[in-house]
Coordinates of C-alpha atoms in Angstrom, one line a residue:
X1 CA 123.6 44.6 -43.8
X2 CA 126.5 44.4 -41.3
X3 CA 128.3 41.2 -41.3
X4 CA 130.1 41.6 -38.2
X5 CA 130.4 44.1 -35.4
X6 CA 134.1 44.9 -34.6
X7 CA 135.0 44.9 -30.9
X8 CA 134.4 48.7 -30.7
X9 CA 130.8 48.0 -31.4
X10 CA 130.3 45.9 -28.3
X11 CA 131.4 49.2 -26.4
X12 CA 129.6 51.4 -28.7
X13 CA 126.1 49.4 -28.9
X14 CA 125.9 49.0 -25.2
X15 CA 127.3 45.7 -24.3
X16 CA 127.8 45.9 -20.4
X17 CA 131.3 44.8 -19.5
X18 CA 132.6 44.7 -15.8
X19 CA 134.5 47.8 -15.1
X20 CA 137.0 47.7 -12.3
X21 CA 137.5 51.3 -12.6
X22 CA 133.8 51.9 -11.9
X23 CA 133.6 50.0 -8.7
X24 CA 133.1 53.3 -6.7
X25 CA 130.7 56.0 -7.7
X26 CA 132.1 58.4 -10.2
X27 CA 132.7 62.0 -9.6
X28 CA 129.6 64.5 -10.0
X29 CA 131.0 66.5 -12.9
X30 CA 129.3 69.8 -11.6
X31 CA 131.2 72.2 -13.6
X32 CA 128.7 74.1 -15.8
X33 CA 130.4 74.7 -19.3
X34 CA 129.4 77.8 -21.6
X35 CA 127.1 76.9 -24.6
X36 CA 129.2 75.6 -27.2
X37 CA 126.8 74.7 -29.9
X38 CA 123.8 76.3 -31.5
X39 CA 121.5 73.3 -32.5
X40 CA 118.4 74.4 -34.5
X41 CA 115.1 73.5 -33.2
X42 CA 113.0 70.5 -34.6
X43 CA 110.0 70.7 -32.2
X44 CA 106.9 72.8 -32.7
X45 CA 104.5 74.4 -30.2
X46 CA 101.4 72.5 -31.7
X47 CA 102.7 69.1 -32.0
X48 CA 104.0 66.2 -29.5
X49 CA 107.6 66.1 -30.3
X50 CA 109.5 62.7 -29.4
X51 CA 113.1 61.9 -29.4
X52 CA 115.5 58.9 -28.5
X53 CA 119.2 59.1 -28.1
X54 CA 121.9 56.7 -26.8
X55 CA 124.3 59.1 -25.2
X56 CA 127.5 56.8 -25.4
X57 CA 128.6 55.8 -22.1
X58 CA 127.3 59.1 -20.4
X59 CA 129.2 59.9 -17.4
X60 CA 131.5 57.0 -17.4
X61 CA 135.2 58.1 -17.1
X62 CA 136.6 54.7 -18.3
X63 CA 134.5 54.2 -21.7
X64 CA 133.1 56.4 -24.4
X65 CA 134.2 60.0 -24.9
X66 CA 137.0 60.9 -22.6
X67 CA 135.9 64.6 -21.8
X68 CA 133.1 64.3 -19.6
X69 CA 132.3 67.9 -19.1
X70 CA 132.4 68.4 -23.0
X71 CA 130.1 65.6 -23.5
X72 CA 127.7 67.1 -21.0
X73 CA 127.9 70.3 -22.4
X74 CA 127.2 69.1 -25.9
X75 CA 124.3 66.8 -24.7
X76 CA 122.8 69.9 -23.2
X77 CA 123.2 72.0 -26.2
X78 CA 121.6 69.2 -28.4
X79 CA 118.6 68.5 -26.1
X80 CA 117.8 71.9 -25.4
X81 CA 118.5 73.3 -29.0
X82 CA 116.2 70.5 -30.5
X83 CA 113.5 71.5 -28.3
X84 CA 111.7 68.1 -28.3
X85 CA 108.9 67.4 -25.8
X86 CA 110.0 64.1 -24.6
X87 CA 113.4 62.4 -24.7
X88 CA 114.1 58.6 -24.2
X89 CA 117.8 58.3 -23.4
X90 CA 120.1 55.2 -23.1
X91 CA 123.6 54.4 -21.8
X92 CA 123.4 56.8 -19.0
X93 CA 125.9 55.8 -16.5
X94 CA 126.6 58.1 -13.7
X95 CA 123.6 59.5 -11.7
X96 CA 125.3 62.6 -10.6
X97 CA 126.4 63.4 -14.1
X98 CA 122.8 62.9 -15.3
X99 CA 121.3 65.2 -12.5
X100 CA 123.9 67.7 -13.6
X101 CA 122.6 67.5 -17.3
X102 CA 119.1 67.8 -16.0
X103 CA 119.5 70.7 -13.8
X104 CA 121.1 72.7 -17.0
X105 CA 118.0 71.7 -19.0
X106 CA 115.6 74.3 -18.2
X107 CA 112.0 73.3 -18.6
X108 CA 112.9 69.7 -18.3
X109 CA 112.7 67.1 -15.5
X110 CA 113.3 63.6 -15.8
X111 CA 114.3 60.3 -14.1
X112 CA 116.7 57.3 -14.7
X113 CA 115.8 53.6 -14.5
X114 CA 117.7 53.2 -11.2
X115 CA 116.2 56.0 -9.2
X116 CA 114.4 55.3 -6.2
X117 CA 111.0 56.8 -7.5
X118 CA 111.1 53.8 -10.2
X119 CA 109.5 50.7 -9.0
X120 CA 112.0 48.0 -9.2
X121 CA 114.6 50.3 -10.5
X122 CA 117.3 49.6 -8.0
X123 CA 117.0 45.9 -8.3
X124 CA 118.0 45.7 -12.0
X125 CA 120.1 48.8 -12.4
X126 CA 123.4 49.3 -10.4
X127 CA 125.2 52.6 -9.8
X128 CA 128.0 51.9 -12.5
X129 CA 125.6 50.2 -15.1
X130 CA 124.3 51.7 -18.3
X131 CA 120.8 52.9 -17.7
X132 CA 117.9 54.2 -19.6
X133 CA 115.8 57.1 -18.7
X134 CA 113.3 59.8 -19.8
X135 CA 113.3 63.6 -19.9
X136 CA 110.0 65.7 -20.4
X137 CA 108.9 69.2 -20.3
X138 CA 107.4 69.8 -17.1
X139 CA 105.2 72.6 -18.4
X140 CA 103.1 69.9 -20.5
X141 CA 103.7 66.7 -18.6
X142 CA 103.0 65.4 -15.2
X143 CA 104.6 62.0 -14.1
X144 CA 101.9 59.3 -12.9
X145 CA 104.1 56.5 -12.5
X146 CA 107.5 54.7 -13.4
X147 CA 108.5 51.1 -13.3
X148 CA 110.7 48.5 -14.7
X149 CA 109.0 46.0 -16.7
X150 CA 109.6 42.5 -18.2
X151 CA 112.0 41.7 -15.4
X152 CA 111.4 37.9 -15.9
X153 CA 113.1 38.6 -19.3
X154 CA 116.0 40.5 -17.9
X155 CA 118.7 38.3 -19.7
X156 CA 117.0 38.7 -22.9
X157 CA 117.1 42.4 -22.5
X158 CA 121.0 42.1 -21.6
X159 CA 120.4 42.9 -18.0
X160 CA 118.4 46.4 -19.0
X161 CA 114.9 45.3 -18.7
X162 CA 112.7 48.5 -20.2
X163 CA 111.6 51.5 -18.3
X164 CA 107.9 52.3 -18.5
X165 CA 106.8 55.8 -17.7
X166 CA 103.1 56.9 -17.7
X167 CA 102.8 60.8 -18.3
X168 CA 99.8 62.9 -18.2
X169 CA 100.0 65.4 -21.1
X170 CA 98.3 68.7 -21.6
X171 CA 98.8 70.3 -25.0
X172 CA 96.5 72.3 -27.3
X173 CA 93.7 72.4 -24.6
X174 CA 93.7 68.6 -24.4
X175 CA 94.7 66.3 -21.8
X176 CA 95.7 62.7 -22.2
X177 CA 97.8 59.9 -20.4
X178 CA 100.4 58.6 -22.5
X179 CA 102.8 55.5 -21.9
X180 CA 106.4 55.8 -22.8
X181 CA 108.7 52.9 -22.8
X182 CA 112.2 53.2 -23.2
X183 CA 114.6 50.3 -23.9
X184 CA 118.2 49.2 -24.8
X185 CA 118.4 45.8 -26.4
X186 CA 121.0 43.3 -26.6
X187 CA 124.0 44.3 -28.8
X188 CA 126.1 42.3 -31.4
X189 CA 125.1 40.4 -34.5
X190 CA 125.8 36.8 -33.4
X191 CA 122.9 34.2 -33.6
X192 CA 122.6 34.0 -29.7
X193 CA 122.4 37.9 -29.4
X194 CA 119.7 37.8 -32.1
X195 CA 117.8 35.2 -30.3
X196 CA 117.9 37.2 -27.3
X197 CA 116.3 40.3 -29.1
X198 CA 113.8 38.0 -30.7
X199 CA 112.9 36.8 -27.1
X200 CA 112.5 40.2 -25.8
X201 CA 110.6 41.5 -28.7
X202 CA 108.0 38.7 -28.3
X203 CA 107.8 39.4 -24.5
X204 CA 107.3 43.1 -25.2
X205 CA 104.5 42.5 -27.8
X206 CA 102.7 40.0 -25.6
X207 CA 103.0 42.7 -22.6
X208 CA 101.7 45.4 -24.9
X209 CA 99.0 43.3 -26.4
X210 CA 97.4 42.4 -23.1
X211 CA 98.3 45.5 -21.0
X212 CA 97.5 48.3 -23.6
X213 CA 95.3 47.0 -26.1
X214 CA 93.5 50.6 -26.7
X215 CA 96.2 53.0 -25.2
X216 CA 98.6 55.5 -26.7
X217 CA 102.1 53.8 -26.3
X218 CA 105.5 54.9 -27.4
X219 CA 108.4 52.5 -27.4
X220 CA 111.6 54.3 -28.2
X221 CA 115.3 53.7 -27.5
X222 CA 118.3 51.6 -28.9
X223 CA 116.8 48.4 -30.4
X224 CA 120.3 47.3 -31.5
X225 CA 118.8 46.0 -34.8
X226 CA 117.1 47.1 -37.9
X227 CA 113.4 46.5 -38.7
X228 CA 113.7 45.7 -42.3
X229 CA 116.2 42.9 -41.9
X230 CA 118.4 41.9 -39.0
X231 CA 122.0 43.0 -38.7
X232 CA 122.5 39.3 -38.0
X233 CA 123.4 37.5 -41.5
X234 CA 120.6 35.4 -42.9
X235 CA 118.1 36.3 -40.3
X236 CA 114.9 38.4 -40.3
X237 CA 114.3 41.3 -38.2
X238 CA 113.9 40.2 -34.5
X239 CA 111.0 42.8 -34.5
X240 CA 109.3 41.3 -37.3
X241 CA 106.4 40.3 -34.9
X242 CA 105.6 44.2 -34.5
X243 CA 105.9 44.6 -38.4
X244 CA 103.8 42.0 -39.2
X245 CA 101.1 43.4 -36.8
X246 CA 100.6 46.5 -38.9
X247 CA 96.9 47.0 -37.8
X248 CA 98.1 47.2 -34.1
X249 CA 101.8 48.8 -34.3
X250 CA 104.0 50.9 -36.6
X251 CA 107.5 51.8 -36.8
X252 CA 107.7 55.3 -38.1
X253 CA 111.4 54.9 -38.5
X254 CA 110.9 52.0 -41.0
X255 CA 110.8 54.8 -43.5
X256 CA 114.4 55.6 -42.3
X257 CA 115.3 52.0 -42.8
X258 CA 114.0 51.8 -46.1
X259 CA 115.7 54.9 -47.1
X260 CA 119.2 53.4 -46.2
X261 CA 119.8 55.8 -43.3
X262 CA 121.9 55.0 -40.4
X263 CA 121.4 56.2 -36.8
X264 CA 125.0 55.7 -35.9
X265 CA 128.3 57.4 -37.0
X266 CA 130.1 54.4 -37.8
X267 CA 127.7 51.8 -39.4
X268 CA 125.2 51.6 -42.0
X269 CA 121.9 50.2 -40.2
X270 CA 119.2 52.0 -38.6
X271 CA 119.2 50.6 -35.1
X272 CA 117.6 53.3 -33.0
X273 CA 113.7 53.2 -33.5
X274 CA 110.4 54.6 -32.5
X275 CA 107.5 51.8 -32.1
X276 CA 104.0 53.4 -31.6
X277 CA 100.5 51.8 -31.2
X278 CA 97.9 52.4 -33.7
X279 CA 96.5 55.1 -31.3
X280 CA 99.4 57.1 -31.6
X281 CA 100.2 56.3 -35.2
X282 CA 96.9 57.9 -36.3
X283 CA 98.3 61.1 -35.0
X284 CA 101.9 60.8 -36.7
X285 CA 102.8 63.9 -38.6
X286 CA 103.8 62.3 -41.9
X287 CA 107.4 62.8 -42.9
X288 CA 108.4 64.0 -39.5
X289 CA 110.7 61.1 -38.6
X290 CA 114.4 61.9 -39.0
X291 CA 117.8 61.1 -37.7
X292 CA 119.0 64.4 -36.7
X293 CA 122.6 64.8 -37.9
X294 CA 123.8 67.0 -35.0
X295 CA 127.3 66.5 -36.1
X296 CA 126.6 69.4 -38.5
X297 CA 126.6 71.7 -35.4
X298 CA 128.8 69.9 -32.7
X299 CA 132.5 69.6 -33.6
X300 CA 134.0 66.2 -33.5
X301 CA 130.6 64.9 -32.6
X302 CA 131.6 61.2 -32.7
X303 CA 134.7 61.5 -30.4
X304 CA 133.3 64.1 -28.2
X305 CA 129.6 63.2 -27.8
X306 CA 128.3 59.8 -28.8
X307 CA 128.3 57.3 -31.6
X308 CA 124.3 57.5 -32.1
X309 CA 122.6 60.3 -33.5
X310 CA 119.4 61.4 -32.0
X311 CA 116.0 60.1 -33.7
X312 CA 113.0 62.5 -33.8
X313 CA 109.4 62.1 -34.8
X314 CA 106.4 64.6 -34.2
X315 CA 102.6 63.8 -33.6
X316 CA 99.4 65.8 -33.6
X317 CA 97.6 66.2 -30.2
X318 CA 94.4 66.9 -29.0
X319 CA 90.8 66.3 -30.3
X320 CA 88.6 66.2 -27.3
X321 CA 91.0 66.3 -24.4
X322 CA 90.1 62.8 -23.1
X323 CA 91.3 59.3 -23.6
X324 CA 88.5 56.8 -24.8
X325 CA 87.1 55.2 -21.8
X326 CA 88.2 51.2 -21.8
X327 CA 88.5 48.2 -19.5
X328 CA 90.0 44.9 -20.3
X329 CA 90.2 41.7 -18.0
X330 CA 93.7 40.3 -17.7
X331 CA 93.1 37.4 -15.2
X332 CA 91.4 35.1 -14.9
X333 CA 91.2 35.2 -18.8
X334 CA 90.7 31.5 -19.7
X335 CA 92.4 28.2 -19.1
X336 CA 93.1 28.8 -15.3
X337 CA 92.2 26.1 -12.8
X338 CA 91.1 27.3 -9.3
X339 CA 90.3 25.4 -6.1
X340 CA 87.0 26.1 -4.8
X341 CA 87.2 28.3 -1.9
X342 CA 90.8 29.4 -2.7
X343 CA 92.0 33.0 -2.7
X344 CA 92.8 34.5 -6.1
X345 CA 93.2 37.8 -7.8
X346 CA 91.2 39.4 -10.5
X347 CA 93.3 41.8 -12.6
X348 CA 92.4 44.2 -15.3
X349 CA 93.4 47.3 -17.2
X350 CA 91.6 50.5 -17.7
X351 CA 91.5 54.0 -19.1
X352 CA 89.4 56.9 -18.3
X353 CA 87.4 54.8 -15.8
X354 CA 87.1 55.9 -12.1
X355 CA 85.4 52.8 -10.6
X356 CA 84.7 49.4 -11.9
X357 CA 82.1 46.7 -10.9
X358 CA 83.3 43.1 -10.7
X359 CA 81.3 39.9 -11.3
X360 CA 81.5 36.2 -11.9
X361 CA 79.4 33.6 -13.7
X362 CA 79.5 29.7 -13.6
X363 CA 77.4 28.9 -16.4
X364 CA 78.1 31.7 -18.7
X365 CA 74.5 33.1 -18.2
X366 CA 73.7 34.1 -14.7
X367 CA 76.0 36.7 -13.3
X368 CA 76.9 37.3 -9.5
X369 CA 78.3 40.4 -8.2
X370 CA 81.6 40.5 -6.4
X371 CA 81.8 44.2 -5.7
X372 CA 79.6 47.0 -6.9
X373 CA 82.4 49.4 -7.1
X374 CA 86.3 49.4 -6.6
X375 CA 88.8 52.1 -7.8
X376 CA 89.6 51.2 -11.4
X377 CA 93.3 52.4 -11.0
X378 CA 93.9 49.4 -8.6
X379 CA 93.9 47.1 -11.4
X380 CA 93.5 44.2 -9.1
X381 CA 91.2 42.8 -6.4
X382 CA 91.3 39.8 -3.9
X383 CA 88.7 37.3 -4.6
X384 CA 87.4 34.1 -2.9
X385 CA 86.6 31.6 -5.4
X386 CA 82.9 30.2 -5.1
X387 CA 82.7 26.6 -3.6
X388 CA 80.7 25.6 -6.5
X389 CA 82.5 23.4 -9.4
X390 CA 82.4 24.7 -12.9
X391 CA 84.1 24.4 -16.1
X392 CA 82.5 27.4 -17.7
X393 CA 83.4 30.1 -15.1
X394 CA 84.3 33.8 -16.2
X395 CA 84.7 37.0 -14.6
X396 CA 83.2 40.4 -16.0
X397 CA 84.7 44.1 -15.1
X398 CA 82.6 47.0 -16.2
X399 CA 82.5 50.6 -15.8
X400 CA 80.7 51.1 -12.3
X401 CA 78.8 54.2 -13.9
X402 CA 78.2 52.8 -17.5
X403 CA 77.5 49.1 -17.4
X404 CA 77.6 48.8 -21.4
X405 CA 81.4 49.5 -21.1
X406 CA 82.7 46.1 -20.0
X407 CA 84.9 43.2 -20.7
X408 CA 84.8 39.4 -20.0
X409 CA 87.4 36.5 -19.7
X410 CA 88.2 35.6 -23.2
X411 CA 87.6 31.9 -22.3
X412 CA 86.3 30.0 -19.4
X413 CA 88.3 28.7 -16.4
X414 CA 87.7 25.9 -14.1
X415 CA 86.7 25.7 -10.5
X416 CA 87.6 22.4 -8.9
X417 CA 86.0 20.6 -5.7
X418 CA 88.4 17.5 -5.8
X419 CA 89.0 15.5 -2.5
X420 CA 92.0 17.2 -0.9
X421 CA 95.1 15.3 -0.7
X422 CA 97.8 15.5 2.1
X423 CA 100.2 18.4 2.1
X424 CA 103.3 17.9 0.5
X425 CA 106.0 20.6 0.4
X426 CA 108.8 20.5 -2.2
X427 CA 111.5 22.7 -3.5
X428 CA 110.3 23.8 -6.9
X429 CA 112.7 26.4 -8.0
X430 CA 116.0 27.9 -7.1
X431 CA 117.9 30.9 -8.3
X432 CA 121.4 31.0 -7.1
X433 CA 122.9 33.2 -9.9
X434 CA 120.9 36.3 -9.5
X435 CA 120.2 39.0 -12.2
X436 CA 123.0 41.6 -12.0
X437 CA 124.9 41.8 -8.9
X438 CA 122.3 42.3 -6.2
X439 CA 122.4 38.9 -4.2
X440 CA 119.0 40.1 -2.7
X441 CA 117.8 38.6 -5.9
X442 CA 118.5 35.0 -5.1
X443 CA 115.5 33.0 -4.2
X444 CA 114.2 29.4 -3.3
X445 CA 110.6 28.7 -4.1
X446 CA 108.6 26.2 -2.0
X447 CA 105.3 24.6 -3.4
X448 CA 102.8 22.7 -1.5
X449 CA 101.7 20.4 -4.2
X450 CA 99.1 18.4 -1.9
X451 CA 95.6 19.7 -1.6
X452 CA 95.7 20.7 2.1
X453 CA 97.2 23.5 4.0
X454 CA 100.1 23.1 6.2
X455 CA 101.7 25.3 9.0
X456 CA 105.3 25.9 8.3
X457 CA 106.2 28.3 11.3
X458 CA 109.5 27.5 12.4
X459 CA 110.5 25.6 9.4
X460 CA 114.1 26.5 8.1
X461 CA 115.8 26.7 4.7
X462 CA 119.5 26.0 4.7
X463 CA 122.5 26.0 2.4
X464 CA 125.7 24.1 2.8
X465 CA 127.1 26.7 5.4
X466 CA 123.9 26.7 7.7
X467 CA 120.5 28.2 8.3
X468 CA 119.6 31.1 6.2
X469 CA 115.9 31.6 6.9
X470 CA 113.4 30.5 9.6
X471 CA 109.8 31.0 8.7
X472 CA 107.6 33.1 11.0
X473 CA 105.5 31.7 13.6
X474 CA 101.9 31.2 12.1
X475 CA 103.1 30.8 8.5
X476 CA 100.9 28.6 6.5
X477 CA 101.3 27.1 3.0
X478 CA 97.8 26.5 1.3
X479 CA 97.3 23.5 -0.9
X480 CA 98.6 24.2 -4.4
X481 CA 100.4 27.4 -3.4
X482 CA 103.8 28.5 -3.2
X483 CA 106.0 30.9 -1.0
X484 CA 109.3 32.1 -2.1
X485 CA 112.1 33.3 0.2
X486 CA 114.4 36.1 -1.5
X487 CA 117.9 37.0 -0.2
X488 CA 116.8 40.4 0.8
X489 CA 113.6 42.6 0.5
X490 CA 115.0 44.8 -2.2
X491 CA 115.0 41.6 -4.4
X492 CA 111.2 40.9 -4.2
X493 CA 109.5 42.0 -7.4
X494 CA 106.8 44.7 -7.0
X495 CA 103.3 43.2 -6.4
X496 CA 104.6 39.7 -5.5
X497 CA 102.6 38.9 -2.3
X498 CA 103.8 35.5 -1.7
X499 CA 107.5 36.5 -0.9
X500 CA 109.5 37.0 2.1
X501 CA 113.0 38.2 2.7
X502 CA 115.6 35.7 4.1
X503 CA 115.5 36.0 8.1
X504 CA 119.2 36.1 8.3
X505 CA 119.6 38.8 5.5
X506 CA 120.7 36.5 2.6
X507 CA 120.6 33.1 1.1
X508 CA 124.3 33.0 0.2
X509 CA 123.7 30.6 -2.5
X510 CA 127.0 29.8 -4.4
X511 CA 127.1 29.8 -8.2
X512 CA 129.7 27.0 -8.0
X513 CA 127.4 24.4 -6.6
X514 CA 125.6 24.1 -3.2
X515 CA 122.6 22.7 -1.6
X516 CA 119.2 23.7 -0.3
X517 CA 117.6 22.0 2.6
X518 CA 114.3 22.5 4.3
X519 CA 113.6 21.2 7.5
X520 CA 111.1 21.0 10.3
X521 CA 113.2 20.9 13.4
X522 CA 115.4 18.0 12.6
X523 CA 113.3 16.5 10.1
X524 CA 114.4 17.0 6.4
X525 CA 111.2 17.8 4.3
X526 CA 113.0 18.2 1.0
X527 CA 116.4 19.0 -0.1
X528 CA 118.5 19.3 -3.4
X529 CA 122.3 19.6 -4.2
X530 CA 122.7 21.5 -7.2
X531 CA 125.8 21.5 -9.7
X532 CA 127.6 24.6 -10.9
X533 CA 125.9 23.9 -14.4
X534 CA 122.5 24.9 -13.1
X535 CA 123.8 28.1 -11.6
X536 CA 126.0 29.4 -14.4
X537 CA 123.8 31.6 -16.2
X538 CA 123.2 35.2 -14.9
X539 CA 119.3 35.5 -13.9
X540 CA 118.3 31.9 -15.2
X541 CA 117.0 29.8 -12.3
X542 CA 116.8 26.0 -12.0
X543 CA 113.2 24.6 -11.8
X544 CA 111.6 21.2 -11.4
X545 CA 110.7 19.6 -14.9
X546 CA 107.6 19.2 -15.2
X547 CA 107.0 22.2 -13.2
X548 CA 105.6 21.5 -9.5
X549 CA 106.3 17.7 -10.1
X550 CA 107.6 16.2 -6.8
X551 CA 109.5 13.7 -8.8
X552 CA 110.6 16.1 -11.3
X553 CA 114.3 16.6 -11.9
X554 CA 115.9 20.1 -11.8
X555 CA 116.7 21.7 -15.2
X556 CA 117.5 25.4 -16.3
X557 CA 114.3 27.5 -16.3
X558 CA 114.8 28.3 -20.0
X559 CA 114.2 24.5 -20.6
X560 CA 110.6 24.5 -19.2
X561 CA 109.6 28.2 -20.2
X562 CA 110.4 31.1 -22.2
X563 CA 111.0 32.9 -18.9
X564 CA 114.4 33.2 -17.3
X565 CA 112.9 32.6 -13.8
X566 CA 109.3 32.6 -12.2
X567 CA 109.9 33.1 -8.4
X568 CA 106.6 32.9 -6.7
X569 CA 104.7 31.9 -9.9
X570 CA 104.2 28.9 -12.1
X571 CA 106.9 28.3 -14.7
X572 CA 104.9 29.9 -17.4
X573 CA 104.5 33.1 -15.4
X574 CA 100.9 32.6 -14.1
X575 CA 99.9 33.0 -10.4
X576 CA 99.6 29.7 -8.2

């Protein structure tokens, strides 16, 4: 295995460096070059053909291959020639260069992580940063949705959280919804980089386990590590958690690792992989996985095109034309404690189900209907918790047209009716050093640790320079609830309902140390002066320890949770 990655590997394996030359948008590179290489097809008409490829610093004029037009022409010839149905790509820098490539790939359409059609994309992917993306044949696939996932682990993913794309695919007379996740993991073989990859892998597996327990999911891209043993000396693969769960997940590319095949031009390890759920693995075409050595067809491939080779695999497709119907409760799923009468959200995942019925039980036996039918695709439903105390409460989600298809909370949750305590509002979490460079991602989280609601309309949040936010008239903060103020609307994560944007257009929190003050008129409600040491890590907030404790001291969020931050949620990522 590799003992050390030399400096060039930092560039080749995707370490994002500040690029002064890229402070302004790059040129569109719109010249269409003649076809330069003839690349033999590897896809077939009857199989689902999946490819991944890190196209080294694609569209960056200051990094990677120096002839941008030649790199584009070679990438076009490789992708169109290989004739694969879906491509997960990494290290795409310039949007205009990407658009030009896409326009020259007849029959393909695609998207990059930073595009406006991707939920959360612009928050985590800037114009000059490396981005992941997906290309697919429009004749067989329709886009259902695209979003950035696992954003709480932005640091562990090296500032490149994964892109999730759901496609409705039709082949051999069958139609199925298939999820593709494209990732570009942290580079380097030092212990800290290994740990970040391991953290990211743990987060990804937890997400897949809970979100897609029965669905077809592909995870493809530049994993920046091997799956047999790590590139970091003395360490197991950071993806061992997936390898060990062989009943649920498979790396078809493990066969390439075992054979000593490399996916890059300069090193000996297999670091570009395809990971699939067991539903996909059942359709894997044995022996189809390969590192496609396109350097046999493209002159001077390493210098002109990329330091990574494409990785390919094929799958059968069809067999009934439908996805197996399924529903799964994701919240409340056991262990939660809800105040009687409070507003909570029931969430679930589903496949091939149109509408769901929602119910709850307080004793595990008798069930009470919440709603007879709500669209399954919504995945969530607002619910007022019953006024009766219980230590055995559960919810049930069923197919509204087939009650035998259902799922129940894995364990009981609690409903409390304790005597309310007076309202008490504290600053619980501050993110001064936002992920990436979008200051709209800064935030201040307030929590009412008391048991009664309180009106906070007209209250202000200030830093050392002055008032940065004034709460709108009529704003109320319930007992045990939180509200989080972000620097700007673009920084608010999708689906976060207890967040607002700073009324002045920014929070202006200094990374070198600052103060946050909450006032009601001239009365100071709570304040904290933080040092630079609590704002020195990109994307890592400072949080009370213990979480939501009025007397707790502020520490780095990573000291109280595996998450980098949790604006609007508890430190462990659960809802208030």
